[in-house]
CSV table of C-alpha atoms in Angstrom, one decimal:
chain,number,residue,atom,x,y,z
A,7,MET,CA,8.7,-13.6,19.2
A,8,LYS,CA,11.0,-10.7,19.4
A,9,VAL,CA,11.5,-8.7,16.1
A,10,TYR,CA,13.4,-5.5,15.5
A,11,LYS,CA,12.9,-2.4,13.4
A,12,TYR,CA,15.9,-0.1,12.8
A,13,ARG,CA,15.0,3.6,12.6
A,14,TYR,CA,16.8,6.8,11.4
A,15,GLY,CA,16.0,8.6,14.5
A,16,SER,CA,13.9,11.4,13.1
A,17,LYS,CA,11.0,13.5,14.4
A,18,ARG,CA,8.8,11.4,12.0
A,19,ASP,CA,10.0,8.2,13.7
A,20,LEU,CA,9.2,9.7,17.1
A,21,ASP,CA,5.8,10.7,15.9
A,22,SER,CA,4.9,7.1,14.9
A,23,LEU,CA,6.0,5.9,18.4
A,24,LYS,CA,3.9,8.6,20.1
A,25,GLN,CA,0.8,7.7,18.0
A,26,ASP,CA,1.3,3.9,18.1
A,27,TYR,CA,1.5,3.2,14.3
A,28,PHE,CA,3.9,1.8,11.8
A,29,TYR,CA,3.9,2.5,8.1
A,30,ALA,CA,3.7,-0.5,5.7
A,31,PRO,CA,4.9,0.8,2.4
A,32,HIS,CA,4.1,-0.4,-1.1
A,33,PRO,CA,6.9,-2.8,-2.3
A,34,SER,CA,7.9,-0.2,-4.9
A,35,LYS,CA,8.9,2.1,-2.1
A,36,LEU,CA,11.3,-0.4,-0.5
A,37,ASN,CA,15.1,0.0,-1.1
A,38,ASP,CA,15.5,-3.2,-3.1
A,39,PRO,CA,14.5,-2.6,-6.8
A,40,CYS,CA,14.0,-6.4,-7.1
A,41,GLU,CA,11.1,-6.4,-4.6
A,42,ASN,CA,8.0,-8.4,-5.6
A,43,LEU,CA,9.6,-9.9,-8.8
A,44,PHE,CA,8.2,-13.2,-9.9
A,45,ASP,CA,8.3,-15.4,-12.9
A,46,THR,CA,4.8,-16.3,-14.5
A,47,MET,CA,6.3,-18.0,-17.6
A,48,SER,CA,5.1,-21.5,-16.6
A,49,VAL,CA,1.5,-20.2,-16.0
A,50,GLU,CA,1.6,-18.4,-19.4
A,51,GLN,CA,2.9,-21.6,-21.1
A,52,ILE,CA,0.0,-23.7,-19.7
A,53,LEU,CA,-2.6,-21.1,-20.8
A,54,ALA,CA,-1.1,-21.1,-24.3
A,55,GLY,CA,-1.2,-25.0,-24.3
A,56,LEU,CA,-4.9,-25.0,-23.3
A,57,VAL,CA,-5.7,-22.7,-26.2
A,58,SER,CA,-3.9,-24.9,-28.7
A,59,ILE,CA,-5.8,-28.1,-27.6
A,60,SER,CA,-9.2,-26.6,-26.9
A,61,SER,CA,-11.7,-24.5,-28.8
A,62,ALA,CA,-13.0,-23.1,-25.4
A,63,SER,CA,-11.7,-19.7,-24.6
A,64,THR,CA,-9.2,-19.3,-21.8
A,65,LYS,CA,-9.8,-15.5,-21.5
A,66,GLY,CA,-11.8,-15.8,-18.2
A,67,LEU,CA,-9.1,-17.9,-16.6
A,68,SER,CA,-6.3,-15.5,-18.0
A,69,ASP,CA,-8.2,-12.4,-16.8
A,70,SER,CA,-8.5,-14.0,-13.3
A,71,PHE,CA,-4.8,-14.7,-13.1
A,72,SER,CA,-3.9,-11.2,-14.4
A,73,SER,CA,-6.2,-9.8,-11.7
A,74,LEU,CA,-4.5,-11.7,-8.9
A,75,PHE,CA,-1.0,-10.7,-10.3
A,76,GLU,CA,-2.2,-7.1,-10.3
A,77,ARG,CA,-3.5,-7.4,-6.7
A,78,VAL,CA,-0.2,-8.9,-5.6
A,79,ARG,CA,1.7,-6.2,-7.3
A,80,GLU,CA,-0.5,-3.2,-6.4
A,81,ASN,CA,-2.3,-3.6,-3.1
A,82,VAL,CA,0.2,-5.1,-0.8
A,83,GLY,CA,1.8,-3.3,2.2
A,84,ILE,CA,5.0,-4.7,3.6
A,85,TYR,CA,6.5,-4.0,7.0
A,86,SER,CA,10.1,-5.4,7.2
A,87,LEU,CA,11.6,-6.4,10.4
A,88,SER,CA,14.7,-8.3,11.5
A,89,LYS,CA,15.4,-11.0,14.0
A,90,THR,CA,18.6,-9.4,15.2
A,91,VAL,CA,19.5,-6.2,16.9
A,92,LEU,CA,23.3,-6.7,16.6
A,93,ASP,CA,23.9,-6.5,12.8
A,94,GLU,CA,26.5,-3.7,12.0
A,95,LEU,CA,25.2,-3.3,8.5
A,96,LEU,CA,21.6,-2.8,9.5
A,97,TRP,CA,22.8,-0.1,12.1
A,98,ALA,CA,24.7,1.6,9.3
A,99,TYR,CA,22.0,1.4,6.6
A,100,TYR,CA,18.8,2.0,8.5
A,101,ALA,CA,19.8,3.8,11.7
A,102,ASP,CA,21.8,6.5,10.3
A,103,SER,CA,25.3,5.0,11.1
A,104,HIS,CA,24.3,4.4,14.8
A,105,ALA,CA,22.8,7.9,15.2
A,106,GLY,CA,19.3,6.4,15.3
A,107,PHE,CA,17.6,3.7,17.3
A,108,CYS,CA,16.2,0.2,17.1
A,109,ILE,CA,12.6,-0.8,18.3
A,110,GLU,CA,12.0,-4.3,19.8
A,111,TYR,CA,8.5,-5.5,19.1
A,112,ASP,CA,6.5,-8.5,20.4
A,113,LEU,CA,5.4,-9.8,17.0
A,114,GLU,CA,2.2,-11.5,18.3
A,115,LYS,CA,1.2,-8.3,20.1
A,116,LEU,CA,1.9,-6.1,17.1
A,117,GLY,CA,-0.8,-7.9,15.1
A,118,GLU,CA,-3.6,-7.9,17.7
A,119,LEU,CA,-5.3,-4.6,16.9
A,120,THR,CA,-4.9,-4.7,13.2
A,121,LYS,CA,-4.6,-8.2,11.8
A,122,PHE,CA,-1.8,-9.1,9.5
A,123,SER,CA,-2.6,-10.8,6.2
A,124,SER,CA,0.4,-12.9,7.0
A,125,SER,CA,3.9,-12.9,8.6
A,126,PHE,CA,6.8,-15.0,7.5
A,127,ASP,CA,10.5,-15.4,7.3
A,128,VAL,CA,12.1,-14.1,4.1
A,129,VAL,CA,13.7,-16.8,1.9
A,130,TYR,CA,17.0,-15.9,0.3
A,131,GLN,CA,17.9,-17.5,-3.1
A,132,ASP,CA,19.7,-16.9,-6.3
A,133,SER,CA,16.8,-16.7,-8.7
A,134,ILE,CA,13.4,-15.0,-8.6
A,135,PRO,CA,10.4,-17.3,-7.5
A,136,LYS,CA,8.3,-19.0,-10.1
A,137,ILE,CA,4.5,-18.9,-9.8
A,138,GLN,CA,3.0,-22.4,-10.4
A,139,PHE,CA,-0.3,-23.0,-12.1
A,140,ASP,CA,-1.7,-25.3,-9.5
A,141,MET,CA,-1.1,-22.6,-6.9
A,142,LEU,CA,-3.6,-20.4,-8.7
A,143,VAL,CA,-6.3,-22.6,-9.9
A,144,ARG,CA,-7.4,-23.6,-6.4
A,145,GLY,CA,-8.4,-20.0,-5.9
A,146,ASP,CA,-8.8,-20.4,-2.0
A,147,THR,CA,-7.4,-18.1,0.6
A,148,GLU,CA,-4.6,-20.5,1.4
A,149,SER,CA,-3.3,-20.5,-2.2
A,150,VAL,CA,-3.5,-16.7,-2.3
A,151,LEU,CA,-1.4,-16.4,0.9
A,152,GLU,CA,0.9,-19.0,-0.5
A,153,THR,CA,1.4,-16.8,-3.6
A,154,LEU,CA,1.9,-13.6,-1.5
A,155,LYS,CA,4.5,-15.4,0.6
A,156,LEU,CA,6.3,-16.5,-2.5
A,157,THR,CA,6.3,-13.2,-4.2
A,158,SER,CA,6.7,-10.8,-1.3
A,159,GLY,CA,9.0,-13.2,0.9
A,160,THR,CA,11.7,-14.1,-1.6
A,161,LYS,CA,14.9,-12.0,-2.0
A,162,SER,CA,18.4,-12.3,-3.4
A,163,LYS,CA,20.9,-14.1,-1.2
A,164,ARG,CA,22.9,-10.8,-0.9
A,165,TRP,CA,20.3,-9.7,1.5
A,166,GLN,CA,20.7,-12.8,3.8
A,167,HIS,CA,22.4,-10.9,6.6
A,168,GLU,CA,19.2,-9.0,7.3
A,169,ASN,CA,17.6,-12.0,8.8
A,170,GLU,CA,14.3,-10.6,7.8
A,171,ILE,CA,10.8,-11.4,8.8
A,172,ARG,CA,8.0,-9.7,7.0
A,173,VAL,CA,4.4,-8.5,7.8
A,174,LEU,CA,2.0,-8.4,5.0
A,175,MET,CA,-1.0,-6.0,5.1
A,176,ASP,CA,-4.0,-6.0,2.7
A,177,ASN,CA,-3.2,-2.3,1.9
A,178,PHE,CA,-0.2,0.0,2.3
A,179,GLY,CA,-0.1,2.9,4.7
A,180,LYS,CA,-0.4,3.5,8.3
A,181,VAL,CA,-1.2,0.6,10.6
A,182,GLU,CA,-2.3,1.1,14.3
A,183,TYR,CA,-0.8,-1.3,16.9
A,184,ASP,CA,-1.2,-2.0,20.6
A,185,PHE,CA,1.4,0.2,22.3
A,186,ARG,CA,2.3,-2.7,24.5
A,187,ALA,CA,3.9,-4.4,21.4
A,188,VAL,CA,6.9,-2.1,21.9
A,189,LYS,CA,9.0,-3.9,24.5
A,190,ALA,CA,12.3,-2.0,24.3
A,191,ILE,CA,14.4,0.7,22.5
A,192,TYR,CA,18.0,0.3,21.6
A,193,PHE,CA,20.0,3.4,21.2
A,194,GLY,CA,22.8,3.6,18.6
A,195,LEU,CA,26.5,4.4,19.6
A,196,ASN,CA,26.2,8.0,18.1
A,197,MET,CA,22.7,8.9,19.1
A,198,PRO,CA,22.8,12.1,21.2
A,199,LYS,CA,21.6,11.7,24.8
A,200,THR,CA,20.0,15.1,25.1
A,201,GLN,CA,18.7,17.8,22.8
A,202,GLN,CA,21.8,19.9,23.5
A,203,GLY,CA,23.8,17.2,21.6
A,204,LEU,CA,21.9,17.8,18.4
A,205,HIS,CA,23.3,20.1,15.7
A,206,LYS,CA,22.1,23.7,15.7
A,207,GLU,CA,20.6,23.4,12.2
A,208,ASN,CA,18.6,20.4,13.2
A,209,LYS,CA,15.5,22.5,14.0
A,210,ASP,CA,15.3,23.8,10.6
A,211,LEU,CA,15.2,20.4,8.9
A,212,PRO,CA,12.0,18.7,7.7
A,213,ASP,CA,10.6,16.0,10.0
A,214,TYR,CA,11.9,13.1,8.2
A,215,LEU,CA,15.5,14.5,8.6
A,216,SER,CA,15.3,16.3,11.8
A,217,LYS,CA,17.0,14.2,14.5
A,218,VAL,CA,15.9,13.5,18.1
A,219,SER,CA,17.7,12.6,21.2
A,220,GLN,CA,17.5,9.6,23.7
A,221,GLU,CA,15.9,11.9,26.2
A,222,GLN,CA,13.1,12.8,23.6
A,223,VAL,CA,12.4,9.3,22.9
A,224,MET,CA,12.1,8.4,26.7
A,225,GLU,CA,9.8,11.3,27.2
A,226,ILE,CA,7.4,10.4,24.4
A,227,LEU,CA,7.2,6.8,25.6
A,228,LYS,CA,7.0,7.6,29.4
A,229,GLY,CA,4.5,5.5,31.4
A,230,ARG,CA,4.6,2.5,28.9
A,231,ASN,CA,6.9,0.2,30.8
A,232,ILE,CA,9.6,0.1,28.1
A,233,LYS,CA,13.2,-1.0,28.7
A,234,TYR,CA,16.1,1.1,27.2
A,235,TYR,CA,19.5,-0.2,26.1
A,236,GLN,CA,22.7,1.4,25.0
A,237,MET,CA,24.6,-0.2,22.1
A,238,ALA,CA,28.3,-0.5,22.5
A,239,LEU,CA,31.3,-1.9,20.7
A,240,LYS,CA,32.9,-5.0,22.3
A,241,SER,CA,36.5,-4.5,23.2
A,242,ASN,CA,39.0,-5.5,20.5
A,243,SER,CA,36.1,-6.7,18.3
A,244,TYR,CA,33.9,-5.9,15.3
A,245,GLU,CA,30.9,-7.1,17.3
A,246,PHE,CA,28.3,-5.1,19.3
A,247,GLU,CA,26.7,-5.6,22.6
A,248,TYR,CA,24.2,-3.7,24.7
A,249,THR,CA,23.6,-2.8,28.4
A,250,GLU,CA,20.3,-1.7,29.9
A,251,ILE,CA,20.2,2.1,31.0
A,252,GLU,CA,17.9,4.0,33.3
A,253,ASP,CA,14.5,5.3,32.1
A,254,LEU,CA,14.6,9.1,32.8
A,255,PHE,CA,10.8,9.1,33.3
A,256,ILE,CA,10.4,5.9,35.3
A,257,ASP,CA,8.0,7.6,37.8
A,258,SER,CA,5.5,8.8,35.2
A,259,ASP,CA,1.9,8.0,35.2
A,260,LYS,CA,0.9,4.9,33.3
A,261,TYR,CA,0.0,5.6,29.6
A,262,LYS,CA,-3.7,5.0,28.7
A,263,ALA,CA,-4.5,3.9,32.2
A,264,SER,CA,-8.3,3.9,32.8
A,265,VAL,CA,-11.0,1.7,34.1
A,266,LYS,CA,-14.3,1.7,32.2
A,267,PRO,CA,-17.8,0.4,33.2
A,268,LEU,CA,-18.6,-3.1,32.0
A,269,ASP,CA,-22.1,-4.8,31.6
A,270,LYS,CA,-21.8,-8.0,33.6
A,271,SER,CA,-25.0,-9.3,31.9
A,272,CYS,CA,-22.7,-10.3,29.1
A,273,ILE,CA,-20.9,-12.8,31.3
A,274,ASP,CA,-21.9,-16.4,30.8
A,275,TYR,CA,-21.0,-18.1,34.1
A,276,SER,CA,-21.6,-21.6,32.8
A,277,ARG,CA,-18.7,-24.0,33.4
A,278,TYR,CA,-19.5,-26.6,30.7
A,279,SER,CA,-18.0,-29.4,32.9
A,280,TRP,CA,-14.9,-27.5,33.7
A,281,LYS,CA,-14.0,-26.7,37.3
A,282,VAL,CA,-14.1,-22.9,37.3
A,283,GLU,CA,-15.0,-20.8,40.3
A,284,SER,CA,-17.4,-17.9,39.3
A,285,SER,CA,-14.9,-15.5,40.8
A,286,TYR,CA,-12.6,-16.1,37.6
A,287,PHE,CA,-15.3,-14.7,35.3
A,288,ASP,CA,-15.4,-11.6,37.5
A,289,LYS,CA,-11.7,-11.3,37.5
A,290,VAL,CA,-11.6,-11.5,33.7
A,291,ALA,CA,-14.1,-8.7,33.7
A,292,GLU,CA,-11.9,-6.5,35.9
A,293,ILE,CA,-8.9,-7.3,33.6
A,294,ILE,CA,-10.9,-6.4,30.5
A,295,ARG,CA,-12.3,-3.1,31.7
A,296,SER,CA,-8.8,-2.1,32.6
A,297,GLU,CA,-7.7,-2.7,29.1
A,298,PRO,CA,-6.3,0.4,27.4
A,299,TYR,CA,-8.4,-0.4,24.2
A,300,PHE,CA,-11.6,-1.4,25.9
A,301,TYR,CA,-14.8,0.4,24.9
A,302,GLU,CA,-17.6,-2.2,25.2
A,303,ILE,CA,-17.8,-5.8,26.2
A,304,ASN,CA,-19.3,-8.4,23.8
A,305,SER,CA,-18.9,-11.6,25.8
A,306,ILE,CA,-17.1,-13.4,28.5
A,307,HIS,CA,-17.5,-17.3,28.7
A,308,VAL,CA,-15.6,-20.5,28.8
A,309,SER,CA,-14.2,-21.3,25.4
A,310,LYS,CA,-15.1,-25.0,24.7
A,311,GLU,CA,-12.8,-25.2,21.6
A,312,GLN,CA,-9.7,-23.7,23.4
A,313,SER,CA,-10.4,-25.6,26.7
A,314,ASN,CA,-10.5,-28.9,24.8
A,315,LEU,CA,-7.5,-28.0,22.7
A,316,ARG,CA,-5.4,-27.1,25.8
A,317,ASN,CA,-7.0,-29.6,28.1
A,318,GLU,CA,-7.6,-27.0,30.8
A,319,PRO,CA,-10.4,-24.4,31.3
A,320,ILE,CA,-9.9,-21.3,29.1
A,321,ILE,CA,-12.0,-18.2,29.5
A,322,PHE,CA,-12.7,-16.1,26.4
A,323,ALA,CA,-13.3,-12.4,26.5
A,324,GLY,CA,-14.4,-10.5,23.4
A,325,PHE,CA,-14.8,-6.7,23.2
A,326,PHE,CA,-14.8,-3.7,21.0
A,327,LYS,CA,-12.3,-0.8,21.0
A,328,ALA,CA,-14.5,2.0,19.8
A,329,LYS,CA,-18.0,3.1,19.0
A,330,ASN,CA,-19.2,1.7,15.6
A,331,ASP,CA,-16.0,-0.4,15.2
A,332,TRP,CA,-17.3,-3.9,15.2
A,333,SER,CA,-14.0,-5.8,14.8
A,334,GLN,CA,-14.0,-7.8,17.9
A,335,ILE,CA,-10.7,-8.0,20.0
A,336,LYS,CA,-10.3,-11.5,21.4
A,337,ARG,CA,-8.5,-12.5,24.6
A,338,TYR,CA,-8.1,-16.1,25.9
A,339,PHE,CA,-7.1,-16.7,29.5
A,340,SER,CA,-6.1,-19.9,31.5
A,341,LEU,CA,-6.8,-19.7,35.2
A,342,ALA,CA,-3.2,-19.3,36.1
A,343,GLU,CA,-3.0,-16.3,33.7
A,344,ILE,CA,-6.1,-14.7,35.2
A,345,ASP,CA,-4.5,-15.0,38.6
A,346,GLN,CA,-1.3,-13.5,37.5
A,347,ILE,CA,-2.7,-10.5,35.6
A,348,TYR,CA,-5.4,-9.7,38.1
A,349,ASN,CA,-2.8,-9.7,40.9
A,350,GLN,CA,-0.9,-7.0,38.9
A,351,LEU,CA,-4.0,-4.7,38.8
A,352,ASP,CA,-4.2,-1.8,41.1
A,353,ILE,CA,-7.5,-2.9,42.7
């Protein structure tokens, strides 16, 4: 799914692209003072009712709810994205009146290295959301996520034009992502093409205010197979359009291109009743060891669950991205996908 992030166009924005991270701020740092507001009155009323009809203390239950509300308010990181790259107000608010740029992400790829707690469309309504007692008493992961979606995914209708989708993280701060999640950059109407177009005082500004040019963005992202577009105003219209422009560094070496050794003893060549030639397991091994984030293989085998679900043979590959990092990265391939990806490798 395509999603978009409007950027001011500063050196700090350029640094996050270079280092492959985004920043998920605490809700209190977002520009809407009504972020994460929710009504707990119904929960409080039920607790008060329980006290009035029972001699048993509800302090433990009350403390559990308070702890959950505190977690929702204090430990959430939110990364706000939009489903459109053509909104004039978003360009004005978040991209320095078209002097900045907009990033196009593949949402699914964005959450592969560091898993999201959740991602969801924002709901726009006239009143703040109400927390229901039955959502909380279950205490399971689903109810917690349901609560987080309600509290962090509801905004006033006045924000409806943003067409927002939100990524929720367990904590706020820097989040590493797979660089291949960035698919395109859209340059604003007023963004300078070269450094010569920047103001002379620009170099003296702090990184969060110091502007960058289109050429600098392309240079930082060279070798990543990213498309670039120039925003334009449609003739006799308030609407925007965009056209693809040339990558100034199209002939650069591929970013993070390396082929690492792989222990083939971790490959299970068993077919489990599926018709799979052994060469497909070896092809997956070649694909995985060419992965930019590959460090060490864990397993390559036919996934029984996914094969049955999709009614075709699916080969699973699990690997680790760094020494002493045991969070496994998982990949699933159909035979057609294996052929397609393998044929693109420089072997």
